[in-house]
Short mmCIF file of C-alpha atoms in Angstrom, two decimals:
data_model
loop_
_atom_site.label_atom_id
_atom_site.label_comp_id
_atom_site.label_asym_id
_atom_site.label_seq_id
_atom_site.Cartn_x
_atom_site.Cartn_y
_atom_site.Cartn_z
CA UNK S 1 12.79 8.39 1.24
CA UNK S 2 10.09 5.36 2.38
CA UNK S 3 11.60 1.86 2.25
CA UNK S 4 9.66 -1.38 1.63
CA UNK S 5 11.81 -3.06 4.26
CA UNK S 6 12.53 -5.28 1.59
CA UNK S 7 16.46 -4.19 -0.31
CA UNK S 8 15.67 -5.74 -3.15
CA UNK S 9 12.09 -4.86 -3.65
CA UNK S 10 13.58 -1.08 -2.57
CA UNK S 11 16.14 -1.13 -5.67
CA UNK S 12 13.34 -2.41 -8.23
CA UNK S 13 11.69 0.47 -6.74
CA UNK S 14 14.70 3.21 -7.78
CA UNK S 15 15.41 3.76 -4.37
CA UNK S 16 12.24 3.20 -2.31
CA UNK S 17 9.48 5.39 -2.03
CA UNK S 18 9.52 9.14 -2.30
CA UNK S 19 6.79 11.22 -1.23
CA UNK S 20 4.53 12.64 -3.03
CA UNK S 21 3.95 8.91 -4.26
CA UNK S 22 0.73 6.77 -5.36
CA UNK S 23 2.14 3.33 -5.13
CA UNK S 24 -0.20 0.60 -6.63
CA UNK S 25 0.22 -2.70 -5.67
CA UNK S 26 -2.06 -5.39 -7.79
CA UNK S 27 -2.02 -8.20 -7.73
CA UNK S 28 -4.24 -11.86 -6.78
CA UNK S 29 -5.09 -13.32 -3.71
CA UNK S 30 -2.41 -14.54 -1.35
CA UNK S 31 0.02 -12.27 -3.40
CA UNK S 32 1.25 -10.18 -0.44
CA UNK S 33 -0.18 -7.01 -0.64
CA UNK S 34 -2.36 -6.56 2.15
CA UNK S 35 0.92 -8.13 4.05
CA UNK S 36 3.33 -5.48 1.90
CA UNK S 37 1.16 -2.70 3.13
CA UNK S 38 0.81 -3.60 6.88
CA UNK S 39 5.12 -3.74 6.80
CA UNK S 40 4.71 -0.07 4.96
CA UNK S 41 2.57 1.02 7.89
CA UNK S 42 5.26 0.07 9.89
CA UNK S 43 8.05 1.44 8.42
CA UNK S 44 6.82 4.47 8.04
CA UNK S 45 7.41 5.39 11.64
CA UNK S 46 10.58 4.09 12.04
CA UNK S 47 13.37 7.41 11.63
CA UNK S 48 14.83 8.70 8.59
CA UNK S 49 17.78 7.49 8.88
CA UNK S 50 16.19 3.99 9.06
CA UNK S 51 14.50 4.27 6.71
CA UNK S 52 11.30 5.36 7.84
CA UNK S 53 9.43 8.80 7.28
CA UNK S 54 9.39 9.48 11.40
CA UNK S 55 6.06 9.54 10.92
CA UNK S 56 1.83 8.38 11.64
CA UNK S 57 0.32 6.56 9.46
CA UNK S 58 -3.61 6.26 8.09
CA UNK S 59 -4.73 3.17 7.52
CA UNK S 60 -7.84 2.69 5.44
CA UNK S 61 -9.68 -0.76 5.71
CA UNK S 62 -12.73 -1.67 3.10
CA UNK S 63 -12.98 -4.80 3.40
CA UNK S 64 -11.80 -6.03 7.49
CA UNK S 65 -8.03 -7.40 6.65
CA UNK S 66 -6.03 -5.24 9.57
CA UNK S 67 -4.70 -7.52 11.27
CA UNK S 68 -3.16 -5.05 14.47
CA UNK S 69 -1.02 -9.05 15.41
CA UNK S 70 0.77 -8.57 12.30
CA UNK S 71 1.74 -4.96 13.42
CA UNK S 72 2.63 -6.08 16.44
CA UNK S 73 5.24 -8.76 15.08
CA UNK S 74 6.89 -6.49 12.31
CA UNK S 75 7.35 -3.87 14.76
CA UNK S 76 9.20 -6.19 17.07
CA UNK S 77 11.12 -7.37 14.24
CA UNK S 78 12.03 -3.55 13.22
CA UNK S 79 12.95 -2.70 16.78
CA UNK S 80 9.49 -0.44 17.45
CA UNK S 81 7.06 -0.64 20.82
CA UNK S 82 4.18 -2.78 19.41
CA UNK S 83 1.96 -0.28 21.29
CA UNK S 84 3.08 2.83 20.03
CA UNK S 85 3.66 1.35 16.43
CA UNK S 86 -0.47 0.77 17.20
CA UNK S 87 -0.92 4.08 18.95
CA UNK S 88 0.90 5.77 15.21
CA UNK S 89 -1.76 3.80 12.91
CA UNK S 90 -4.72 5.73 12.72
CA UNK S 91 -7.27 2.89 11.28
CA UNK S 92 -11.01 3.81 9.67
CA UNK S 93 -12.88 1.15 8.57
CA UNK S 94 -14.11 2.08 5.33
CA UNK S 95 -17.77 0.57 4.45
CA UNK S 96 -18.94 2.55 1.29
CA UNK S 97 -17.82 4.63 -1.10
CA UNK S 98 -18.73 7.83 0.89
CA UNK S 99 -16.93 6.10 3.37
CA UNK S 100 -13.54 6.11 1.69
CA UNK S 101 -14.00 9.57 -0.12
CA UNK S 102 -14.11 10.78 3.22
CA UNK S 103 -11.29 8.97 5.25
CA UNK S 104 -8.51 10.68 1.98
CA UNK S 105 -9.73 14.28 2.41
CA UNK S 106 -8.89 13.66 6.10
CA UNK S 107 -4.86 13.98 4.87
CA UNK S 108 -4.27 16.62 5.10
CA UNK S 109 -5.59 17.52 9.35
CA UNK S 110 -4.31 14.87 10.62
CA UNK S 111 -0.84 15.47 10.19
CA UNK S 112 0.57 11.71 7.85
CA UNK S 113 3.15 10.42 6.10
CA UNK S 114 1.57 7.69 4.54
CA UNK S 115 -1.90 6.44 3.70
CA UNK S 116 -3.17 2.93 2.60
CA UNK S 117 -6.24 2.12 1.18
CA UNK S 118 -6.38 -1.52 1.52
CA UNK S 119 -8.26 -2.49 -0.70
CA UNK S 120 -8.94 0.32 -3.63
CA UNK S 121 -11.06 -2.53 -5.19
CA UNK S 122 -13.91 -3.34 -3.42
CA UNK S 123 -16.33 -0.52 -2.53
CA UNK S 124 -16.54 -0.02 -6.51
CA UNK S 125 -17.01 -3.49 -7.78
CA UNK S 126 -20.30 -4.40 -6.42
CA UNK S 127 -22.69 -3.76 -7.23
CA UNK S 128 -21.55 -1.65 -10.16
CA UNK S 129 -19.82 -3.07 -13.16
CA UNK S 130 -16.61 -3.64 -13.98
CA UNK S 131 -16.47 -0.18 -16.49
CA UNK S 132 -18.37 2.20 -13.82
CA UNK S 133 -15.56 0.25 -10.88
CA UNK S 134 -12.68 0.99 -13.11
CA UNK S 135 -14.40 4.81 -13.72
CA UNK S 136 -14.84 5.26 -10.22
CA UNK S 137 -12.09 4.07 -9.22
CA UNK S 138 -9.79 6.80 -11.79
CA UNK S 139 -11.85 9.46 -9.88
CA UNK S 140 -10.64 8.54 -6.83
CA UNK S 141 -7.45 7.87 -8.21
CA UNK S 142 -7.33 11.21 -8.96
CA UNK S 143 -8.17 12.18 -5.57
CA UNK S 144 -5.78 10.22 -3.94
CA UNK S 145 -2.59 11.65 -5.91
CA UNK S 146 -4.07 15.84 -5.33
CA UNK S 147 -3.71 15.18 -1.98
CA UNK S 148 -0.63 12.85 -2.63
CA UNK S 149 0.51 16.17 -3.79
CA UNK S 150 -0.32 18.66 -1.35
CA UNK S 151 0.36 16.74 1.55
CA UNK S 152 3.76 15.68 0.77
CA UNK S 153 2.52 12.29 1.72
CA UNK S 154 2.82 8.48 0.54
CA UNK S 155 -0.27 6.61 -0.39
CA UNK S 156 -0.31 2.68 -0.98
CA UNK S 157 -3.25 1.52 -2.89
CA UNK S 158 -4.03 -2.60 -2.63
CA UNK S 159 -6.12 -3.29 -5.64
CA UNK S 160 -7.30 -7.44 -6.53
CA UNK S 161 -9.12 -8.90 -9.62
CA UNK S 162 -8.32 -11.97 -11.54
CA UNK S 163 -4.65 -11.29 -10.85
CA UNK S 164 -4.87 -7.37 -12.60
CA UNK S 165 -5.24 -4.14 -11.68
CA UNK S 166 -9.32 -2.43 -11.49
CA UNK S 167 -7.86 0.57 -12.26
CA UNK S 168 -5.88 -0.21 -15.39
CA UNK S 169 -6.41 1.78 -17.74
CA UNK S 170 -8.07 3.92 -16.28
CA UNK S 171 -5.35 5.00 -13.38
CA UNK S 172 -2.52 4.37 -15.51
CA UNK S 173 -2.30 8.92 -15.26
CA UNK S 174 -1.95 9.18 -11.64
CA UNK S 175 -0.38 6.35 -11.01
CA UNK S 176 3.11 6.79 -10.43
CA UNK S 177 4.11 2.95 -9.73
CA UNK S 178 2.20 0.04 -10.18
CA UNK S 179 3.86 -3.04 -9.05
CA UNK S 180 2.79 -6.40 -9.55
CA UNK S 181 3.39 -9.14 -6.94
CA UNK S 182 1.93 -13.19 -7.79
CA UNK S 183 2.19 -15.99 -4.85
CA UNK S 184 4.78 -18.74 -6.60
CA UNK S 185 3.99 -20.72 -3.57
CA UNK S 186 5.72 -22.16 -0.01
CA UNK S 187 4.71 -18.27 1.26
CA UNK S 188 6.69 -16.85 -1.32
CA UNK S 189 5.87 -13.78 -3.83
CA UNK S 190 7.32 -12.89 -6.93
CA UNK S 191 7.45 -8.95 -7.40
CA UNK S 192 7.48 -7.23 -10.98
CA UNK S 193 7.13 -3.14 -11.20
CA UNK S 194 5.24 -3.11 -14.76
CA UNK S 195 4.82 1.61 -14.00
CA UNK S 196 7.69 2.25 -15.31
CA UNK S 197 8.45 -0.93 -16.67
CA UNK S 198 11.14 -2.53 -15.42
CA UNK S 199 12.62 -6.06 -17.11
CA UNK S 200 13.73 -6.73 -13.59
CA UNK S 201 12.05 -8.92 -11.03
CA UNK S 202 12.59 -9.68 -7.15
CA UNK S 203 11.87 -12.71 -4.89
CA UNK S 204 10.28 -12.15 -1.87
CA UNK S 205 8.68 -14.54 1.52
CA UNK S 206 6.67 -14.29 3.86
CA UNK S 207 7.43 -14.38 6.95
CA UNK S 208 6.15 -13.51 11.03
CA UNK S 209 8.10 -10.50 10.63
CA UNK S 210 7.21 -9.54 7.26
CA UNK S 211 7.68 -8.89 4.14
CA UNK S 212 11.44 -9.95 3.67
CA UNK S 213 14.38 -10.36 0.45
CA UNK S 214 14.18 -14.37 -0.35
CA UNK S 215 17.21 -16.04 -0.10
#
């Protein structure tokens, strides 16, 4: 079981993320999606007894939002060596759909326990129409789901388009868990599990150390 690094978010997810699983983080800009992706890339490296997977991570970046300094801060907070934490992240910059698919297909040979795609929407929005973008995302989601099942990994995607998940409803049959993040101001974020639906919400705060439970 992979912990998100937040007790309340873990509880919202039924204890955390149990591979193989495909988690979709949805929400508007500045809602903490990328921050949580960074945190999960750190958490996955912790030993299983400490909420991690004891594994390396594949981080696919389509928008140039990966920040090594954030990994350093989060790793130090979790008691990991920052240099080793960065070395355990296989970073891939994907500038096209072909780049993204090629990176996804490398999951098996890399021997990683977590795959992060940040963000999934960018390669499909321009110059395609929204409808075509959603269909493309649906096909990619199916591929991610199959590879997650075959490799036994956790896959986390980050989607944004006007606060709605780009893939909805095209990805509903493939995504295991969908969480919407909504900014509340002052660095606070509300997390709501949309799939499977839950009436509970979780309040988080984004700090230098990472995405933590709000006090």
